[in-house]
PDB file of C-alpha atoms in Angstrom:
ATOM      1  CA  MET A 993      16.955 -17.782 -16.509  1.00 41.00           C
ATOM      2  CA  ALA A 994      16.425 -17.171 -12.786  1.00 37.00           C
ATOM      3  CA  GLY A 995      15.491 -13.787 -14.354  1.00 40.00           C
ATOM      4  CA  SER A 996      12.955 -15.788 -16.638  1.00 41.00           C
ATOM      5  CA  MET A 997      11.799 -17.745 -14.213  1.00 37.00           C
ATOM      6  CA  ALA A 998      10.307 -14.822 -12.551  1.00 39.00           C
ATOM      7  CA  ARG A 999       9.505 -12.642 -15.921  1.00 38.00           C
ATOM      8  CA  ALA A1000       7.341 -16.381 -16.501  1.00 42.00           C
ATOM      9  CA  ALA A1001       5.891 -16.288 -12.920  1.00 40.00           C
ATOM     10  CA  LEU A1002       4.557 -12.930 -12.796  1.00 36.00           C
ATOM     11  CA  ARG A1003       2.776 -13.670 -16.218  1.00 40.00           C
ATOM     12  CA  ARG A1004       1.035 -16.089 -14.410  1.00 38.00           C
ATOM     13  CA  GLY A1005       0.121 -13.755 -11.907  1.00 40.00           C
ATOM     14  CA  ALA A1006      -1.372 -10.409 -13.956  1.00 39.00           C
ATOM     15  CA  LEU A1007      -3.499 -10.200 -15.889  1.00 35.00           C
ATOM     16  CA  GLY A1008      -4.667 -11.941 -18.657  1.00 35.00           C
ATOM     17  CA  HIS A1009      -4.581  -8.850 -21.442  1.00 34.00           C
ATOM     18  CA  ARG A1010      -2.562  -5.707 -21.470  1.00 31.00           C
ATOM     19  CA  LEU A1011      -4.188  -2.351 -19.093  1.00 33.00           C
ATOM     20  CA  ALA A1012      -6.054  -0.027 -21.071  1.00 33.00           C
ATOM     21  CA  ARG A1013      -5.985   3.959 -20.364  1.00 36.00           C
ATOM     22  CA  PRO A1014      -9.119   5.228 -18.606  1.00 35.00           C
ATOM     23  CA  PRO A1015     -10.785   8.155 -20.636  1.00 33.00           C
ATOM     24  CA  ALA A1016     -12.067  10.830 -17.776  1.00 36.00           C
ATOM     25  CA  LEU A1017     -15.937   9.938 -15.425  1.00 36.00           C
ATOM     26  CA  GLY A1018     -17.784  12.094 -16.139  1.00 37.00           C
ATOM     27  CA  GLY A1019     -20.477  13.095 -12.962  1.00 40.00           C
ATOM     28  CA  ARG A1020     -19.496  12.942  -9.203  1.00 43.00           C
ATOM     29  CA  ALA A1021     -16.250  11.696  -9.951  1.00 42.00           C
ATOM     30  CA  ALA A1022     -15.310  14.205 -12.262  1.00 39.00           C
ATOM     31  CA  ALA A1023     -16.302  16.758 -10.097  1.00 35.00           C
ATOM     32  CA  ALA A1024     -14.936  15.759  -7.263  1.00 39.00           C
ATOM     33  CA  GLY A1025     -11.461  15.507  -9.158  1.00 41.00           C
ATOM     34  CA  TRP A1026     -11.510  11.721 -10.005  1.00 41.00           C
ATOM     35  CA  SER A1027     -11.262  10.066 -13.908  1.00 42.00           C
ATOM     36  CA  GLY A1028     -11.752   6.650 -14.684  1.00 42.00           C
ATOM     37  CA  PRO A1029     -12.977   4.525 -17.542  1.00 41.00           C
ATOM     38  CA  ALA A1030     -16.428   3.571 -18.223  1.00 43.00           C
ATOM     39  CA  ALA A1031     -19.017   0.479 -16.865  1.00 41.00           C
ATOM     40  CA  GLY A1032     -16.937  -3.217 -16.890  1.00 51.00           C
ATOM     41  CA  GLY A1033     -13.032  -0.962 -16.586  1.00 90.00           C
ATOM     42  CA  ALA A1034     -13.084  -0.252 -12.894  1.00 93.00           C
ATOM     43  CA  VAL A1035     -10.594  -3.503 -12.827  1.00 94.00           C
ATOM     44  CA  GLN A1036      -7.913  -2.191 -15.149  1.00 94.00           C
ATOM     45  CA  TYR A1037      -7.840   1.354 -13.998  1.00 96.00           C
ATOM     46  CA  CYS A1038      -7.028  -0.587 -10.461  1.00 97.00           C
ATOM     47  CA  ALA A1039      -4.453  -2.791 -11.270  1.00 96.00           C
ATOM     48  CA  GLU A1040      -3.196   0.514 -13.763  1.00 96.00           C
ATOM     49  CA  LEU A1041      -3.431   3.122 -11.368  1.00 97.00           C
ATOM     50  CA  VAL A1042      -1.508   0.699  -8.922  1.00 97.00           C
ATOM     51  CA  ARG A1043       1.368  -0.457 -11.597  1.00 96.00           C
ATOM     52  CA  LYS A1044       1.957   3.573 -11.920  1.00 96.00           C
ATOM     53  CA  ARG A1045       1.644   4.959  -8.759  1.00 95.00           C
ATOM     54  CA  ASP A1046       2.431   1.938  -6.440  1.00 95.00           C
ATOM     55  CA  TYR A1047       4.481  -0.540  -8.394  1.00 94.00           C
ATOM     56  CA  GLU A1048       6.587  -2.516  -6.127  1.00 92.00           C
ATOM     57  CA  GLY A1049       2.893  -2.857  -4.560  1.00 94.00           C
ATOM     58  CA  PHE A1050       1.854  -3.741  -7.789  1.00 96.00           C
ATOM     59  CA  LEU A1051       4.181  -6.747  -8.087  1.00 94.00           C
ATOM     60  CA  CYS A1052       2.946  -7.999  -4.951  1.00 94.00           C
ATOM     61  CA  SER A1053      -0.511  -7.945  -5.209  1.00 95.00           C
ATOM     62  CA  LEU A1054       0.278 -10.020  -8.365  1.00 94.00           C
ATOM     63  CA  LEU A1055       1.443 -12.753  -5.945  1.00 93.00           C
ATOM     64  CA  LEU A1056      -1.322 -13.313  -3.694  1.00 95.00           C
ATOM     65  CA  PRO A1057      -4.469 -15.639  -4.799  1.00 94.00           C
ATOM     66  CA  VAL A1058      -6.775 -15.746  -7.916  1.00 93.00           C
ATOM     67  CA  GLU A1059      -9.259 -14.965  -5.871  1.00 92.00           C
ATOM     68  CA  SER A1060      -7.977 -12.420  -3.486  1.00 96.00           C
ATOM     69  CA  ARG A1061      -5.907 -10.286  -6.569  1.00 96.00           C
ATOM     70  CA  THR A1062      -8.553  -8.219  -7.788  1.00 96.00           C
ATOM     71  CA  SER A1063      -9.228  -6.936  -4.731  1.00 97.00           C
ATOM     72  CA  ALA A1064      -6.085  -6.589  -3.334  1.00 97.00           C
ATOM     73  CA  PHE A1065      -5.705  -3.622  -6.243  1.00 97.00           C
ATOM     74  CA  ALA A1066      -8.903  -2.145  -5.335  1.00 98.00           C
ATOM     75  CA  LEU A1067      -7.459  -1.622  -1.815  1.00 98.00           C
ATOM     76  CA  ARG A1068      -3.638  -0.672  -2.537  1.00 98.00           C
ATOM     77  CA  ALA A1069      -5.909   2.122  -6.294  1.00 98.00           C
ATOM     78  CA  PHE A1070      -7.946   3.385  -2.888  1.00 98.00           C
ATOM     79  CA  ASN A1071      -4.689   3.872  -0.711  1.00 97.00           C
ATOM     80  CA  VAL A1072      -2.642   6.396  -4.158  1.00 97.00           C
ATOM     81  CA  GLU A1073      -5.955   8.037  -4.529  1.00 97.00           C
ATOM     82  CA  LEU A1074      -5.563   8.783  -0.426  1.00 97.00           C
ATOM     83  CA  ALA A1075      -2.003   9.454  -0.930  1.00 93.00           C
ATOM     84  CA  GLN A1076      -2.143  11.534  -3.743  1.00 94.00           C
ATOM     85  CA  ILE A1077      -4.351  14.218  -2.743  1.00 95.00           C
ATOM     86  CA  LYS A1078      -2.582  16.011   0.073  1.00 89.00           C
ATOM     87  CA  ASP A1079       0.482  16.529  -3.440  1.00 83.00           C
ATOM     88  CA  SER A1080      -2.602  17.382  -5.751  1.00 89.00           C
ATOM     89  CA  ILE A1081      -3.847  20.516  -4.015  1.00 87.00           C
ATOM     90  CA  THR A1082      -3.010  24.312  -2.920  1.00 86.00           C
ATOM     91  CA  GLN A1083      -5.242  24.730  -0.010  1.00 91.00           C
ATOM     92  CA  LYS A1084      -5.930  22.409   2.589  1.00 92.00           C
ATOM     93  CA  THR A1085      -9.525  22.771   2.497  1.00 94.00           C
ATOM     94  CA  THR A1086     -10.140  21.052  -1.163  1.00 95.00           C
ATOM     95  CA  GLY A1087      -7.973  18.336   0.665  1.00 95.00           C
ATOM     96  CA  LEU A1088     -11.423  17.778   3.030  1.00 96.00           C
ATOM     97  CA  MET A1089     -13.718  17.756   0.497  1.00 97.00           C
ATOM     98  CA  ARG A1090     -11.560  15.220  -1.754  1.00 97.00           C
ATOM     99  CA  MET A1091     -11.132  13.205   1.895  1.00 97.00           C
ATOM    100  CA  GLN A1092     -15.118  13.914   2.699  1.00 97.00           C
ATOM    101  CA  PHE A1093     -15.640  12.719  -0.725  1.00 97.00           C
ATOM    102  CA  TRP A1094     -14.499   8.451   0.299  1.00 98.00           C
ATOM    103  CA  ARG A1095     -15.391   8.847   3.947  1.00 98.00           C
ATOM    104  CA  ASP A1096     -18.855   9.289   2.370  1.00 98.00           C
ATOM    105  CA  ALA A1097     -18.449   6.540  -0.052  1.00 98.00           C
ATOM    106  CA  VAL A1098     -17.298   4.273   3.009  1.00 98.00           C
ATOM    107  CA  GLU A1099     -20.496   4.913   3.693  1.00 98.00           C
ATOM    108  CA  ASP A1100     -22.674   4.266   0.944  1.00 98.00           C
ATOM    109  CA  ILE A1101     -20.492   1.137   0.236  1.00 98.00           C
ATOM    110  CA  TYR A1102     -21.111  -0.444   2.677  1.00 98.00           C
ATOM    111  CA  SER A1103     -24.968   1.181   2.585  1.00 97.00           C
ATOM    112  CA  ASP A1104     -25.207  -1.308  -1.200  1.00 96.00           C
ATOM    113  CA  ASN A1105     -25.324   2.124  -3.207  1.00 96.00           C
ATOM    114  CA  PRO A1106     -21.427   2.899  -4.295  1.00 96.00           C
ATOM    115  CA  PRO A1107     -20.830   6.168  -6.082  1.00 95.00           C
ATOM    116  CA  HIS A1108     -19.652   5.946  -9.626  1.00 93.00           C
ATOM    117  CA  GLN A1109     -16.025   5.761  -9.326  1.00 95.00           C
ATOM    118  CA  PRO A1110     -14.090   2.921 -10.867  1.00 96.00           C
ATOM    119  CA  VAL A1111     -11.951   2.372  -7.063  1.00 97.00           C
ATOM    120  CA  ALA A1112     -15.471   2.552  -5.284  1.00 97.00           C
ATOM    121  CA  THR A1113     -16.972   0.400  -7.327  1.00 96.00           C
ATOM    122  CA  GLU A1114     -14.488  -2.477  -7.437  1.00 97.00           C
ATOM    123  CA  LEU A1115     -13.698  -1.452  -3.621  1.00 97.00           C
ATOM    124  CA  TRP A1116     -17.805  -2.634  -3.619  1.00 97.00           C
ATOM    125  CA  ARG A1117     -17.095  -5.842  -5.399  1.00 97.00           C
ATOM    126  CA  ALA A1118     -13.981  -5.629  -2.707  1.00 97.00           C
ATOM    127  CA  VAL A1119     -16.494  -5.187   0.684  1.00 98.00           C
ATOM    128  CA  LYS A1120     -19.111  -7.579  -0.899  1.00 97.00           C
ATOM    129  CA  ARG A1121     -16.857 -11.037  -1.644  1.00 97.00           C
ATOM    130  CA  HIS A1122     -14.688 -10.907   2.078  1.00 97.00           C
ATOM    131  CA  ASN A1123     -17.329  -8.769   4.341  1.00 97.00           C
ATOM    132  CA  LEU A1124     -14.113  -6.141   5.084  1.00 98.00           C
ATOM    133  CA  THR A1125     -14.374  -4.490   8.414  1.00 98.00           C
ATOM    134  CA  LYS A1126     -15.033  -0.999   7.548  1.00 98.00           C
ATOM    135  CA  MET A1127     -13.224   0.827  10.715  1.00 98.00           C
ATOM    136  CA  TRP A1128      -9.643  -0.160   8.471  1.00 98.00           C
ATOM    137  CA  PHE A1129     -11.218   2.326   5.398  1.00 98.00           C
ATOM    138  CA  MET A1130     -12.088   4.736   8.356  1.00 98.00           C
ATOM    139  CA  LYS A1131      -8.896   4.915  10.523  1.00 98.00           C
ATOM    140  CA  ILE A1132      -6.353   5.104   6.856  1.00 98.00           C
ATOM    141  CA  ILE A1133      -8.687   8.120   6.007  1.00 98.00           C
ATOM    142  CA  ASP A1134      -9.045  10.248   9.063  1.00 97.00           C
ATOM    143  CA  GLU A1135      -5.240   9.118   9.175  1.00 95.00           C
ATOM    144  CA  ARG A1136      -4.467  11.141   5.988  1.00 95.00           C
ATOM    145  CA  GLU A1137      -7.141  13.788   6.653  1.00 96.00           C
ATOM    146  CA  LYS A1138      -4.635  14.872   9.528  1.00 93.00           C
ATOM    147  CA  ASN A1139      -1.217  14.654   7.680  1.00 88.00           C
ATOM    148  CA  LEU A1140      -2.693  17.277   4.985  1.00 90.00           C
ATOM    149  CA  ASP A1141      -1.050  20.008   6.997  1.00 82.00           C
ATOM    150  CA  ASP A1142       1.927  18.867   6.197  1.00 70.00           C
ATOM    151  CA  ARG A1143       4.203  19.059   9.825  1.00 74.00           C
ATOM    152  CA  PRO A1144       7.451  17.443  10.652  1.00 70.00           C
ATOM    153  CA  TYR A1145       6.938  13.818  12.805  1.00 74.00           C
ATOM    154  CA  ARG A1146       7.543  14.898  16.275  1.00 73.00           C
ATOM    155  CA  ASN A1147       8.501  12.111  17.548  1.00 74.00           C
ATOM    156  CA  ILE A1148       9.228   8.575  16.333  1.00 81.00           C
ATOM    157  CA  GLN A1149       6.117   7.225  17.895  1.00 85.00           C
ATOM    158  CA  GLU A1150       3.966  10.031  15.725  1.00 86.00           C
ATOM    159  CA  LEU A1151       5.088   9.116  13.176  1.00 87.00           C
ATOM    160  CA  GLU A1152       4.313   5.350  14.117  1.00 90.00           C
ATOM    161  CA  THR A1153       1.526   5.988  14.807  1.00 93.00           C
ATOM    162  CA  TYR A1154       0.513   7.275  11.014  1.00 92.00           C
ATOM    163  CA  ALA A1155       1.930   4.199  10.052  1.00 94.00           C
ATOM    164  CA  GLU A1156      -0.322   1.860  12.504  1.00 96.00           C
ATOM    165  CA  ASN A1157      -3.126   3.494  10.365  1.00 97.00           C
ATOM    166  CA  THR A1158      -2.010   3.840   7.136  1.00 96.00           C
ATOM    167  CA  GLN A1159      -0.013   0.542   6.194  1.00 96.00           C
ATOM    168  CA  SER A1160      -1.178  -1.243   9.145  1.00 97.00           C
ATOM    169  CA  ALA A1161      -4.689  -1.292   8.704  1.00 97.00           C
ATOM    170  CA  LEU A1162      -3.711  -2.043   4.898  1.00 98.00           C
ATOM    171  CA  LEU A1163      -2.466  -5.595   5.628  1.00 97.00           C
ATOM    172  CA  TYR A1164      -5.227  -6.052   7.739  1.00 98.00           C
ATOM    173  CA  LEU A1165      -7.459  -5.456   4.787  1.00 98.00           C
ATOM    174  CA  THR A1166      -5.325  -7.571   2.570  1.00 98.00           C
ATOM    175  CA  LEU A1167      -5.615 -10.706   5.204  1.00 97.00           C
ATOM    176  CA  GLU A1168      -9.060  -9.734   5.287  1.00 98.00           C
ATOM    177  CA  THR A1169      -9.194 -10.608   1.486  1.00 97.00           C
ATOM    178  CA  LEU A1170      -6.509 -13.673   2.283  1.00 97.00           C
ATOM    179  CA  GLY A1171      -9.503 -15.247   4.378  1.00 96.00           C
ATOM    180  CA  VAL A1172      -7.169 -15.105   7.548  1.00 95.00           C
ATOM    181  CA  ARG A1173      -7.798 -13.769  10.641  1.00 93.00           C
ATOM    182  CA  ASP A1174      -4.974 -14.011  13.203  1.00 94.00           C
ATOM    183  CA  ILE A1175      -4.198 -12.269  16.521  1.00 94.00           C
ATOM    184  CA  HIS A1176      -0.265 -13.691  15.295  1.00 94.00           C
ATOM    185  CA  ALA A1177      -0.240 -12.704  11.624  1.00 95.00           C
ATOM    186  CA  ASP A1178      -2.691  -8.830  13.023  1.00 95.00           C
ATOM    187  CA  HIS A1179       0.685  -8.711  15.130  1.00 94.00           C
ATOM    188  CA  ALA A1180       3.268  -9.287  12.072  1.00 94.00           C
ATOM    189  CA  ALA A1181       0.985  -6.727  10.340  1.00 95.00           C
ATOM    190  CA  SER A1182       1.213  -4.414  12.806  1.00 95.00           C
ATOM    191  CA  HIS A1183       5.343  -3.966  13.067  1.00 93.00           C
ATOM    192  CA  ILE A1184       5.511  -5.003   8.822  1.00 93.00           C
ATOM    193  CA  GLY A1185       2.755  -1.767   8.526  1.00 93.00           C
ATOM    194  CA  LYS A1186       4.919   0.109  11.137  1.00 91.00           C
ATOM    195  CA  ALA A1187       8.420  -0.660   9.073  1.00 88.00           C
ATOM    196  CA  GLN A1188       6.896   0.445   5.598  1.00 89.00           C
ATOM    197  CA  GLY A1189       5.790   3.561   6.840  1.00 88.00           C
ATOM    198  CA  ILE A1190       8.843   4.683   7.792  1.00 84.00           C
ATOM    199  CA  VAL A1191      11.106   3.404   4.941  1.00 84.00           C
ATOM    200  CA  THR A1192       8.882   5.118   3.191  1.00 83.00           C
ATOM    201  CA  CYS A1193       9.529   8.029   5.301  1.00 78.00           C
ATOM    202  CA  LEU A1194      12.784   8.598   4.366  1.00 77.00           C
ATOM    203  CA  ARG A1195      12.591   7.214   0.485  1.00 77.00           C
ATOM    204  CA  ALA A1196      10.915  10.267  -0.187  1.00 71.00           C
ATOM    205  CA  THR A1197      12.426  12.647   1.695  1.00 66.00           C
ATOM    206  CA  PRO A1198      15.115  13.552  -1.395  1.00 66.00           C
ATOM    207  CA  TYR A1199      11.236  15.044  -2.004  1.00 60.00           C
ATOM    208  CA  HIS A1200      10.887  16.643   1.216  1.00 54.00           C
ATOM    209  CA  CYS A1201      14.057  18.895   2.509  1.00 52.00           C
ATOM    210  CA  THR A1202      11.827  20.366   4.745  1.00 45.00           C
ATOM    211  CA  ARG A1203      10.748  17.228   6.691  1.00 43.00           C
ATOM    212  CA  GLN A1204      12.993  17.001  10.935  1.00 44.00           C
ATOM    213  CA  LYS A1205      15.028  13.563   9.289  1.00 43.00           C
ATOM    214  CA  VAL A1206      13.797  10.231  10.418  1.00 44.00           C
ATOM    215  CA  PHE A1207      15.978   7.181  12.373  1.00 42.00           C
ATOM    216  CA  LEU A1208      15.169   4.003  11.016  1.00 46.00           C
ATOM    217  CA  PRO A1209      14.182   1.892  14.322  1.00 46.00           C
ATOM    218  CA  MET A1210      15.772  -1.483  12.913  1.00 48.00           C
ATOM    219  CA  ASP A1211      14.188  -2.890  15.899  1.00 51.00           C
ATOM    220  CA  ILE A1212      10.821  -2.907  14.318  1.00 52.00           C
ATOM    221  CA  CYS A1213      11.766  -4.816  11.440  1.00 53.00           C
ATOM    222  CA  MET A1214      13.255  -7.390  13.535  1.00 56.00           C
ATOM    223  CA  LEU A1215      10.235  -7.697  15.736  1.00 55.00           C
ATOM    224  CA  ALA A1216       7.913  -8.136  12.712  1.00 73.00           C
ATOM    225  CA  ARG A1217      10.306 -11.721  10.708  1.00 60.00           C
ATOM    226  CA  SER A1218      10.281 -12.896  14.904  1.00 62.00           C
ATOM    227  CA  PHE A1219       6.631 -13.661  14.969  1.00 62.00           C
ATOM    228  CA  SER A1220       7.150 -15.750  11.447  1.00 65.00           C
ATOM    229  CA  LYS A1221       6.647 -19.318  13.032  1.00 71.00           C
ATOM    230  CA  LYS A1222       3.645 -18.330  14.574  1.00 80.00           C
ATOM    231  CA  VAL A1223       2.030 -16.556  11.259  1.00 84.00           C
ATOM    232  CA  PRO A1224       0.041 -19.161   9.842  1.00 85.00           C
ATOM    233  CA  VAL A1225       1.268 -19.739   5.948  1.00 85.00           C
ATOM    234  CA  LYS A1226      -2.041 -18.465   3.711  1.00 87.00           C
ATOM    235  CA  ALA A1227      -1.163 -15.064   5.999  1.00 88.00           C
ATOM    236  CA  TYR A1228       2.323 -14.579   3.815  1.00 84.00           C
ATOM    237  CA  PRO A1229       1.401 -13.090   0.643  1.00 85.00           C
ATOM    238  CA  ALA A1230       0.203 -10.141   1.544  1.00 84.00           C
ATOM    239  CA  PHE A1231       3.199  -9.647   3.702  1.00 83.00           C
ATOM    240  CA  PHE A1232       5.617 -10.009   0.421  1.00 81.00           C
ATOM    241  CA  CYS A1233       6.865  -6.121   0.381  1.00 79.00           C
ATOM    242  CA  THR A1234       8.766  -7.081   3.745  1.00 82.00           C
ATOM    243  CA  VAL A1235      10.657  -7.630   0.285  1.00 81.00           C
ATOM    244  CA  ALA A1236      10.873  -4.184  -0.975  1.00 82.00           C
ATOM    245  CA  LEU A1237      12.061  -3.357   2.191  1.00 77.00           C
ATOM    246  CA  ASP A1238      14.519  -5.722   2.450  1.00 79.00           C
ATOM    247  CA  ASP A1239      15.893  -4.436  -0.986  1.00 80.00           C
ATOM    248  CA  TYR A1240      15.660  -0.569   0.044  1.00 77.00           C
ATOM    249  CA  LEU A1241      17.704  -1.245   3.604  1.00 76.00           C
ATOM    250  CA  TYR A1242      20.275  -3.663   1.581  1.00 76.00           C
ATOM    251  CA  ASN A1243      20.537  -0.459  -1.301  1.00 79.00           C
ATOM    252  CA  MET A1244      21.187   2.602   1.937  1.00 74.00           C
ATOM    253  CA  ARG A1245      23.664   0.505   3.544  1.00 75.00           C
ATOM    254  CA  LYS A1246      25.166   0.232   0.757  1.00 78.00           C
ATOM    255  CA  VAL A1247      25.315   4.229   0.144  1.00 79.00           C
ATOM    256  CA  ASP A1248      26.373   4.363   3.580  1.00 76.00           C
ATOM    257  CA  PHE A1249      23.134   5.757   5.339  1.00 70.00           C
ATOM    258  CA  ASN A1250      22.449   8.316   2.543  1.00 75.00           C
ATOM    259  CA  ILE A1251      19.198   8.548   1.966  1.00 71.00           C
ATOM    260  CA  PHE A1252      19.967  11.191  -1.187  1.00 75.00           C
ATOM    261  CA  HIS A1253      22.367   8.617  -2.578  1.00 80.00           C
ATOM    262  CA  PRO A1254      20.687   9.272  -6.502  1.00 83.00           C
ATOM    263  CA  SER A1255      20.590   5.016  -6.248  1.00 82.00           C
ATOM    264  CA  LEU A1256      18.215   4.818  -4.050  1.00 79.00           C
ATOM    265  CA  GLN A1257      15.683   6.187  -6.113  1.00 77.00           C
ATOM    266  CA  LYS A1258      15.996   4.081  -8.688  1.00 81.00           C
ATOM    267  CA  LYS A1259      13.340   0.732  -9.513  1.00 80.00           C
ATOM    268  CA  SER A1260      14.806  -2.831  -8.426  1.00 81.00           C
ATOM    269  CA  THR A1261      15.604  -4.614 -11.422  1.00 82.00           C
ATOM    270  CA  LEU A1262      15.880  -7.139  -9.391  1.00 79.00           C
ATOM    271  CA  LEU A1263      12.567  -6.916  -7.559  1.00 83.00           C
ATOM    272  CA  PRO A1264      10.327 -10.016  -9.852  1.00 85.00           C
ATOM    273  CA  LEU A1265      13.455 -11.501  -9.062  1.00 83.00           C
ATOM    274  CA  TYR A1266      13.542 -11.810  -5.158  1.00 80.00           C
ATOM    275  CA  LEU A1267       9.132 -11.418  -5.142  1.00 85.00           C
ATOM    276  CA  TYR A1268       9.812 -14.300  -6.828  1.00 78.00           C
ATOM    277  CA  ILE A1269      12.244 -16.867  -4.865  1.00 84.00           C
ATOM    278  CA  ARG A1270      10.061 -15.169  -1.652  1.00 79.00           C
ATOM    279  CA  SER A1271       6.928 -16.597  -2.792  1.00 82.00           C
ATOM    280  CA  TRP A1272       8.587 -20.156  -4.047  1.00 78.00           C
ATOM    281  CA  LYS A1273      10.168 -20.843  -0.431  1.00 75.00           C
ATOM    282  CA  LYS A1274       6.885 -19.843   0.946  1.00 75.00           C
ATOM    283  CA  THR A1275       8.210 -16.919   3.949  1.00 75.00           C
ATOM    284  CA  TYR A1276       8.261 -13.313   3.755  1.00 65.00           C
TER     285      TYR A1276
END
């Protein structure tokens, strides 16, 4: 019963038609290493990219209000595009060129002249629709660019800084799509983003065994929730990512914090249900 309720909720929140596989783009975007659909398919392209590369983010975005959903897909697709650069290059110079593409793209977006690239097109629409803050886009790009060297984090503070300028910045932009500009919501977003960045680092460790071991500071996760009484209810949908964090931490405890355990690499089949319940309870 609960499972069918969750599936029904997600169907109601999903896009109204099947997401198509996008054909390749030509021109500047293709030359820079990206592909996507012709004009009119940018929304589907962003949603499909997020579904494939950030499934938890995809599920969370489905639960956002309809007026924020397509913008959230654009933001997460932008984040995916940047995150993929590091793993898709063999030379740092190529990575720097692609980062510069996105830096120029953001500048062009705010000059009402976005490049013909599906994610950039949808970001432009999101910026126009919600008056998004340019600084957060630039922080994400700058921090991702610094991370191209793939060196281990020297300490937990360095990892927190990276998470603040990537995951937290993405949450600040998501809050803006919800029309929320609130100091308490921003404070919660800062801590949730840091916790998400740390958990993401742990989850990636089996694939990057050369990284130094990082210990998860549980106080960050606890502190984020301490703001819940002050955070506006309207901001809660931006923080549904905590459901996935809770699920992963719970499963990690079950395997005695062995981050290499095979069960931690599987998708959680109950995550849609957990998200639905948290959405129904209006909490994070």
